[in-house]
Amino acid sequence: MLTKDEMDRVFAALSHSSRRDMLDLVRDKPGLSVGELASNFDVTRIAVMNHLKVLEEARLIVSERDGRSRRLYLNAVPIQAIYERWTDKFSAHWLDRMSLIKSAAEAAGKDTERTDE
Amino acid sequence: MLTKDEMDRVFAALSHSSRRDMLDLVRDKPGLSVGELASNFDVTRIAVMNHLKVLEEARLIVSERDGRSRRLYLNAVPIQAIYERWTDKFSAHWLDRMSLIKSAAEAAGKDTERTDE
DNA sequence: TTAACATGTAATTACATTATTACCTATAGA
DNA sequence: TCTATAGGTAATAATGTAATTACATGTTAA
C-alpha cells in the first residue's frame, strides 16, 4: 500500500504521455541507458532526464550504475499498488453498478459519440 | 480501447488528488449534486466545478439534469480501459520480470532506505 | 411574475511543470 | 595523462494548471 504522498507522485508521473512512453521503452528494453532512452524523443536529453527524475521519485523506474553509463529498469511495485487501489476500492463497487452508471451516462447524453464501446 | 488523446485526458484527470477524492465521493453517493459534492471541499464551488469539468471531459464522471440540480455518476469505462492497458501491455511483462526488476532496484539502492547487504 | 436557489461562464491571478542553454563531474581507453 | 563520452546540475524562459471574484442563466415554488 502506498502513502497518499507516494500515490500523488505516481499519478503525477503517469500524467505525462512522454513518461508513459518512457515506461513502455524501458519495459521493452530492460537495462537501457539514459542516452539510448533519450534518443527516442524529440526533446533534449536534459528534458528526458527531468522526466526520468520524476519517474524515479515515483519509483516507477529504478537504475544501477554500469561504468560511465546507467542502466534503467521498470519497477512494478507502485503499479501493483495502484492496480490494487482501483480494483479493491473502485472496481468492486463500479462493477456492481455498471448498468446504473451506463444508463445514467446515456440519459445524460454525455457519452453519445458512441453509445456503445 | 481509448485513443491516445482520451488516455491523456484520463491520466490528467487522475493526476490531482482532489479529483481522485471526488471520484470516491461520487462512487459512494451516486446521483450526488454539484453543491453537495462541493460542500466536501475547502476550495470554492467554482474550483470544484473546474475539477468536475476535467473529470467529465475524461468521461470519468457523467451527469443528468434533474430540475435545477444535476446528478453525478461515475463512469467506469475509462478505468476499465486503463486497467486493460496496464494488465495487457505492462503487467504481463512486469510480472514475468519481477525478480529481475527487484534485484536491479536493490542493487541500485534506489528502492529502499535499507541497504540490505 | 418574482424571490431564492442551483448551476454555469469569463477573466484574472497565483502557482507548478516542462524544456531549454550553459556548465560541471566521472569514466574508459588511446 | 588527455580526451572523448556518458551522465548530472543550475538557472531561467515558456507553457499549462488551479483557484479566485464577479457576473449570468435557468428552475422551482409562492
GROMACS .gro file of C-alpha atoms (C1' of nucleotides) in nm:
model
  294
    1MET     CA    1   0.000   0.000   0.000
    2LEU     CA    2   0.126   0.345  -0.094
    3THR     CA    3   0.101   0.656   0.122
    4LYS     CA    4  -0.107   0.946  -0.009
    5ASP     CA    5   0.214   1.123  -0.093
    6GLU     CA    6   0.359   0.831  -0.287
    7MET     CA    7   0.024   0.797  -0.465
    8ASP     CA    8   0.047   1.164  -0.568
    9ARG     CA    9   0.392   1.111  -0.713
   10VAL     CA   10   0.290   0.802  -0.909
   11PHE     CA   11  -0.019   0.964  -1.062
   12ALA     CA   12   0.173   1.284  -1.137
   13ALA     CA   13   0.442   1.075  -1.307
   14LEU     CA   14   0.185   0.890  -1.518
   15SER     CA   15   0.011   1.213  -1.620
   16HIS     CA   16   0.261   1.298  -1.894
   17SER     CA   17   0.242   1.095  -2.210
   18SER     CA   18   0.618   1.107  -2.272
   19ARG     CA   19   0.672   0.950  -1.933
   20ARG     CA   20   0.423   0.675  -2.012
   21ASP     CA   21   0.612   0.619  -2.337
   22MET     CA   22   0.936   0.603  -2.140
   23LEU     CA   23   0.788   0.326  -1.926
   24ASP     CA   24   0.698   0.136  -2.243
   25LEU     CA   25   1.052   0.172  -2.375
   26VAL     CA   26   1.222   0.067  -2.051
   27ARG     CA   27   0.984  -0.226  -2.020
   28ASP     CA   28   1.073  -0.336  -2.374
   29LYS     CA   29   1.448  -0.292  -2.323
   30PRO     CA   30   1.537  -0.351  -1.959
   31GLY     CA   31   1.881  -0.210  -1.883
   32LEU     CA   32   1.851   0.068  -2.143
   33SER     CA   33   2.089   0.359  -2.085
   34VAL     CA   34   1.984   0.721  -2.036
   35GLY     CA   35   2.127   0.823  -2.373
   36GLU     CA   36   1.959   0.537  -2.557
   37LEU     CA   37   1.631   0.630  -2.394
   38ALA     CA   38   1.675   0.997  -2.482
   39SER     CA   39   1.743   0.914  -2.847
   40ASN     CA   40   1.378   0.807  -2.879
   41PHE     CA   41   1.246   1.156  -2.808
   42ASP     CA   42   1.248   1.488  -2.990
   43VAL     CA   43   1.321   1.694  -2.681
   44THR     CA   44   1.669   1.741  -2.536
   45ARG     CA   45   1.847   1.481  -2.329
   46ILE     CA   46   1.802   1.711  -2.028
   47ALA     CA   47   1.425   1.717  -2.070
   48VAL     CA   48   1.431   1.337  -2.079
   49MET     CA   49   1.642   1.335  -1.763
   50ASN     CA   50   1.392   1.562  -1.591
   51HIS     CA   51   1.116   1.315  -1.679
   52LEU     CA   52   1.336   1.032  -1.562
   53LYS     CA   53   1.380   1.204  -1.228
   54VAL     CA   54   1.001   1.226  -1.188
   55LEU     CA   55   0.967   0.858  -1.272
   56GLU     CA   56   1.242   0.762  -1.028
   57GLU     CA   57   1.093   0.972  -0.748
   58ALA     CA   58   0.768   0.785  -0.811
   59ARG     CA   59   0.977   0.464  -0.802
   60LEU     CA   60   0.835   0.361  -1.138
   61ILE     CA   61   1.190   0.338  -1.270
   62VAL     CA   62   1.496   0.220  -1.082
   63SER     CA   63   1.855   0.222  -1.204
   64GLU     CA   64   2.201   0.082  -1.149
   65ARG     CA   65   2.533   0.234  -1.248
   66ASP     CA   66   2.738   0.046  -1.503
   67GLY     CA   67   3.069   0.217  -1.563
   68ARG     CA   68   3.002   0.558  -1.708
   69SER     CA   69   2.651   0.472  -1.813
   70ARG     CA   70   2.338   0.392  -1.618
   71ARG     CA   71   2.101   0.101  -1.668
   72LEU     CA   72   1.729   0.166  -1.629
   73TYR     CA   73   1.463  -0.078  -1.516
   74LEU     CA   74   1.094  -0.067  -1.458
   75ASN     CA   75   0.971  -0.115  -1.103
   76ALA     CA   76   0.629  -0.278  -1.098
   77VAL     CA   77   0.558  -0.224  -0.729
   78PRO     CA   78   0.380   0.115  -0.749
   79ILE     CA   79   0.170  -0.004  -1.042
   80GLN     CA   80   0.067  -0.310  -0.848
   81ALA     CA   81  -0.036  -0.079  -0.563
   82ILE     CA   82  -0.248   0.135  -0.794
   83TYR     CA   83  -0.398  -0.170  -0.952
   84GLU     CA   84  -0.500  -0.281  -0.606
   85ARG     CA   85  -0.639   0.059  -0.519
   86TRP     CA   86  -0.864   0.066  -0.823
   87THR     CA   87  -0.973  -0.292  -0.801
   88ASP     CA   88  -1.030  -0.301  -0.425
   89LYS     CA   89  -1.165   0.046  -0.374
   90PHE     CA   90  -1.331   0.127  -0.704
   91SER     CA   91  -1.389  -0.163  -0.934
   92ALA     CA   92  -1.562  -0.379  -0.677
   93HIS     CA   93  -1.826  -0.110  -0.647
   94TRP     CA   94  -1.814   0.006  -1.004
   95LEU     CA   95  -1.870  -0.336  -1.147
   96ASP     CA   96  -2.178  -0.378  -0.928
   97ARG     CA   97  -2.312  -0.051  -1.059
   98MET     CA   98  -2.209  -0.074  -1.419
   99SER     CA   99  -2.562  -0.088  -1.558
  100LEU     CA  100  -2.675   0.204  -1.342
  101ILE     CA  101  -2.377   0.410  -1.445
  102LYS     CA  102  -2.412   0.325  -1.812
  103SER     CA  103  -2.779   0.414  -1.819
  104ALA     CA  104  -2.706   0.736  -1.634
  105ALA     CA  105  -2.441   0.820  -1.892
  106GLU     CA  106  -2.677   0.758  -2.178
  107ALA     CA  107  -2.962   0.952  -2.012
  108ALA     CA  108  -2.729   1.248  -1.967
  109GLY     CA  109  -2.636   1.235  -2.335
  110LYS     CA  110  -2.275   1.290  -2.241
  111ASP     CA  111  -2.147   0.967  -2.383
  112THR     CA  112  -2.318   1.000  -2.718
  113GLU     CA  113  -2.050   1.000  -2.988
  114ARG     CA  114  -2.071   0.627  -2.947
  115THR     CA  115  -2.345   0.487  -2.730
  116ASP     CA  116  -2.168   0.154  -2.708
  117GLU     CA  117  -1.797   0.099  -2.652
  118MET     CA  118  -0.971   0.085  -2.609
  119LEU     CA  119  -0.909   0.457  -2.563
  120THR     CA  120  -0.739   0.683  -2.816
  121LYS     CA  121  -0.409   0.843  -2.715
  122ASP     CA  122  -0.599   1.166  -2.665
  123GLU     CA  123  -0.864   1.012  -2.442
  124MET     CA  124  -0.586   0.839  -2.249
  125ASP     CA  125  -0.420   1.177  -2.194
  126ARG     CA  126  -0.740   1.322  -2.054
  127VAL     CA  127  -0.799   1.031  -1.818
  128PHE     CA  128  -0.446   1.035  -1.675
  129ALA     CA  129  -0.451   1.414  -1.647
  130ALA     CA  130  -0.782   1.391  -1.462
  131LEU     CA  131  -0.646   1.131  -1.221
  132SER     CA  132  -0.331   1.333  -1.153
  133HIS     CA  133  -0.497   1.565  -0.899
  134SER     CA  134  -0.574   1.420  -0.560
  135SER     CA  135  -0.892   1.628  -0.514
  136ARG     CA  136  -1.026   1.478  -0.835
  137ARG     CA  137  -0.947   1.128  -0.714
  138ASP     CA  138  -1.131   1.215  -0.391
  139MET     CA  139  -1.424   1.339  -0.599
  140LEU     CA  140  -1.442   1.002  -0.771
  141ASP     CA  141  -1.454   0.833  -0.431
  142LEU     CA  142  -1.739   1.060  -0.319
  143VAL     CA  143  -1.944   1.014  -0.636
  144ARG     CA  144  -1.888   0.640  -0.622
  145ASP     CA  145  -2.013   0.634  -0.262
  146LYS     CA  146  -2.315   0.856  -0.335
  147PRO     CA  147  -2.429   0.804  -0.692
  148GLY     CA  148  -2.659   1.087  -0.801
  149LEU     CA  149  -2.484   1.343  -0.577
  150SER     CA  150  -2.545   1.705  -0.679
  151VAL     CA  151  -2.272   1.955  -0.765
  152GLY     CA  152  -2.338   2.157  -0.450
  153GLU     CA  153  -2.334   1.851  -0.225
  154LEU     CA  154  -2.007   1.744  -0.384
  155ALA     CA  155  -1.860   2.092  -0.341
  156SER     CA  156  -1.952   2.100   0.029
  157ASN     CA  157  -1.692   1.829   0.089
  158PHE     CA  158  -1.401   2.051  -0.016
  159ASP     CA  159  -1.232   2.358   0.127
  160VAL     CA  160  -1.197   2.534  -0.206
  161THR     CA  161  -1.477   2.730  -0.372
  162ARG     CA  162  -1.766   2.571  -0.557
  163ILE     CA  163  -1.617   2.708  -0.880
  164ALA     CA  164  -1.287   2.531  -0.821
  165VAL     CA  165  -1.483   2.208  -0.769
  166MET     CA  166  -1.673   2.272  -1.092
  167ASN     CA  167  -1.346   2.319  -1.278
  168HIS     CA  168  -1.231   1.982  -1.149
  169LEU     CA  169  -1.567   1.836  -1.241
  170LYS     CA  170  -1.526   1.962  -1.596
  171VAL     CA  171  -1.190   1.784  -1.622
  172LEU     CA  172  -1.345   1.463  -1.493
  173GLU     CA  173  -1.638   1.488  -1.734
  174GLU     CA  174  -1.409   1.558  -2.030
  175ALA     CA  175  -1.222   1.243  -1.933
  176ARG     CA  176  -1.564   1.070  -1.909
  177LEU     CA  177  -1.484   0.956  -1.558
  178ILE     CA  178  -1.798   1.131  -1.439
  179VAL     CA  179  -2.125   1.159  -1.627
  180SER     CA  180  -2.431   1.356  -1.525
  181GLU     CA  181  -2.801   1.402  -1.580
  182ARG     CA  182  -3.005   1.714  -1.518
  183ASP     CA  183  -3.273   1.687  -1.253
  184GLY     CA  184  -3.469   2.009  -1.235
  185ARG     CA  185  -3.238   2.285  -1.124
  186SER     CA  186  -2.976   2.048  -0.992
  187ARG     CA  187  -2.753   1.796  -1.158
  188ARG     CA  188  -2.697   1.435  -1.062
  189LEU     CA  189  -2.344   1.300  -1.090
  190TYR     CA  190  -2.239   0.942  -1.159
  191LEU     CA  191  -1.915   0.759  -1.201
  192ASN     CA  192  -1.842   0.612  -1.542
  193ALA     CA  193  -1.628   0.302  -1.511
  194VAL     CA  194  -1.548   0.265  -1.882
  195PRO     CA  195  -1.225   0.469  -1.895
  196ILE     CA  196  -1.095   0.297  -1.582
  197GLN     CA  197  -1.165  -0.039  -1.735
  198ALA     CA  198  -0.969   0.072  -2.042
  199ILE     CA  199  -0.671   0.176  -1.831
  200TYR     CA  200  -0.690  -0.140  -1.632
  201GLU     CA  201  -0.671  -0.330  -1.960
  202ARG     CA  202  -0.382  -0.119  -2.080
  203TRP     CA  203  -0.175  -0.187  -1.774
  204THR     CA  204  -0.262  -0.551  -1.747
  205ASP     CA  205  -0.226  -0.635  -2.118
  206LYS     CA  206   0.064  -0.411  -2.205
  207PHE     CA  207   0.254  -0.381  -1.880
  208SER     CA  208   0.169  -0.627  -1.611
  209ALA     CA  209   0.202  -0.933  -1.830
  210HIS     CA  210   0.565  -0.839  -1.887
  211TRP     CA  211   0.625  -0.689  -1.548
  212LEU     CA  212   0.511  -0.991  -1.359
  213ASP     CA  213   0.749  -1.206  -1.565
  214ARG     CA  214   1.032  -0.974  -1.477
  215MET     CA  215   0.952  -0.901  -1.116
  216SER     CA  216   1.256  -1.073  -0.972
  217LEU     CA  217   1.488  -0.910  -1.223
  218ILE     CA  218   1.343  -0.570  -1.151
  219LYS     CA  219   1.353  -0.618  -0.778
  220SER     CA  220   1.715  -0.726  -0.778
  221ALA     CA  221   1.803  -0.435  -1.003
  222ALA     CA  222   1.629  -0.199  -0.765
  223GLU     CA  223   1.814  -0.338  -0.469
  224ALA     CA  224   2.149  -0.333  -0.649
  225ALA     CA  225   2.095   0.032  -0.733
  226GLY     CA  226   1.998   0.107  -0.375
  227LYS     CA  227   1.721   0.329  -0.509
  228ASP     CA  228   1.421   0.134  -0.395
  229THR     CA  229   1.474   0.114  -0.024
  230GLU     CA  230   1.630   0.320   0.251
  231ARG     CA  231   1.762  -0.001   0.397
  232THR     CA  232   2.081  -0.127   0.232
  233ASP     CA  233   2.037  -0.497   0.286
  234GLU     CA  234   2.384  -0.638   0.241
  235DT     C1'  235  -4.432   3.719  -1.204
  236DT     C1'  236  -4.083   3.726  -0.861
  237DA     C1'  237  -3.753   3.553  -0.496
  238DA     C1'  238  -3.443   3.226  -0.382
  239DC     C1'  239  -3.170   2.877  -0.532
  240DA     C1'  240  -2.859   2.562  -0.805
  241DT     C1'  241  -2.564   2.570  -1.151
  242DG     C1'  242  -2.268   2.775  -1.520
  243DT     C1'  243  -1.927   3.119  -1.767
  244DA     C1'  244  -1.548   3.470  -1.807
  245DA     C1'  245  -1.145   3.689  -1.680
  246DT     C1'  246  -0.773   3.713  -1.381
  247DT     C1'  247  -0.405   3.584  -1.069
  248DA     C1'  248  -0.100   3.260  -0.841
  249DC     C1'  249   0.146   2.860  -0.881
  250DA     C1'  250   0.355   2.435  -1.096
  251DT     C1'  251   0.551   2.194  -1.477
  252DT     C1'  252   0.827   2.146  -1.889
  253DA     C1'  253   1.206   2.244  -2.181
  254DT     C1'  254   1.597   2.499  -2.269
  255DT     C1'  255   2.112   2.661  -2.259
  256DA     C1'  256   2.530   2.664  -2.022
  257DC     C1'  257   2.823   2.448  -1.731
  258DC     C1'  258   3.011   2.053  -1.422
  259DT     C1'  259   3.169   1.550  -1.293
  260DA     C1'  260   3.323   1.092  -1.369
  261DT     C1'  261   3.486   0.709  -1.659
  262DA     C1'  262   3.715   0.438  -2.049
  263DG     C1'  263   4.059   0.391  -2.340
  264DA     C1'  264   4.442   0.570  -2.670
  265DT     C1'  265   4.792   1.176  -1.886
  266DC     C1'  266   4.443   1.370  -2.204
  267DT     C1'  267   4.034   1.348  -2.447
  268DA     C1'  268   3.601   1.193  -2.600
  269DT     C1'  269   3.198   1.019  -2.392
  270DA     C1'  270   2.804   0.940  -2.072
  271DG     C1'  271   2.576   1.143  -1.742
  272DG     C1'  272   2.437   1.519  -1.399
  273DT     C1'  273   2.328   2.017  -1.201
  274DA     C1'  274   2.161   2.504  -1.204
  275DA     C1'  275   1.910   2.884  -1.358
  276DT     C1'  276   1.569   3.051  -1.646
  277DA     C1'  277   1.200   3.107  -2.001
  278DA     C1'  278   0.777   2.927  -2.183
  279DT     C1'  279   0.371   2.699  -2.102
  280DG     C1'  280  -0.003   2.493  -1.851
  281DT     C1'  281  -0.297   2.425  -1.431
  282DA     C1'  282  -0.563   2.568  -1.025
  283DA     C1'  283  -0.827   2.883  -0.761
  284DT     C1'  284  -1.043   3.313  -0.720
  285DT     C1'  285  -1.411   3.703  -0.778
  286DA     C1'  286  -1.778   3.886  -1.036
  287DC     C1'  287  -2.143   3.811  -1.326
  288DA     C1'  288  -2.503   3.523  -1.593
  289DT     C1'  289  -2.854   3.154  -1.680
  290DG     C1'  290  -3.218   2.859  -1.577
  291DT     C1'  291  -3.566   2.638  -1.239
  292DT     C1'  292  -3.886   2.594  -0.853
  293DA     C1'  293  -4.239   2.743  -0.576
  294DA     C1'  294  -4.506   3.112  -0.363
   0.00000   0.00000   0.00000
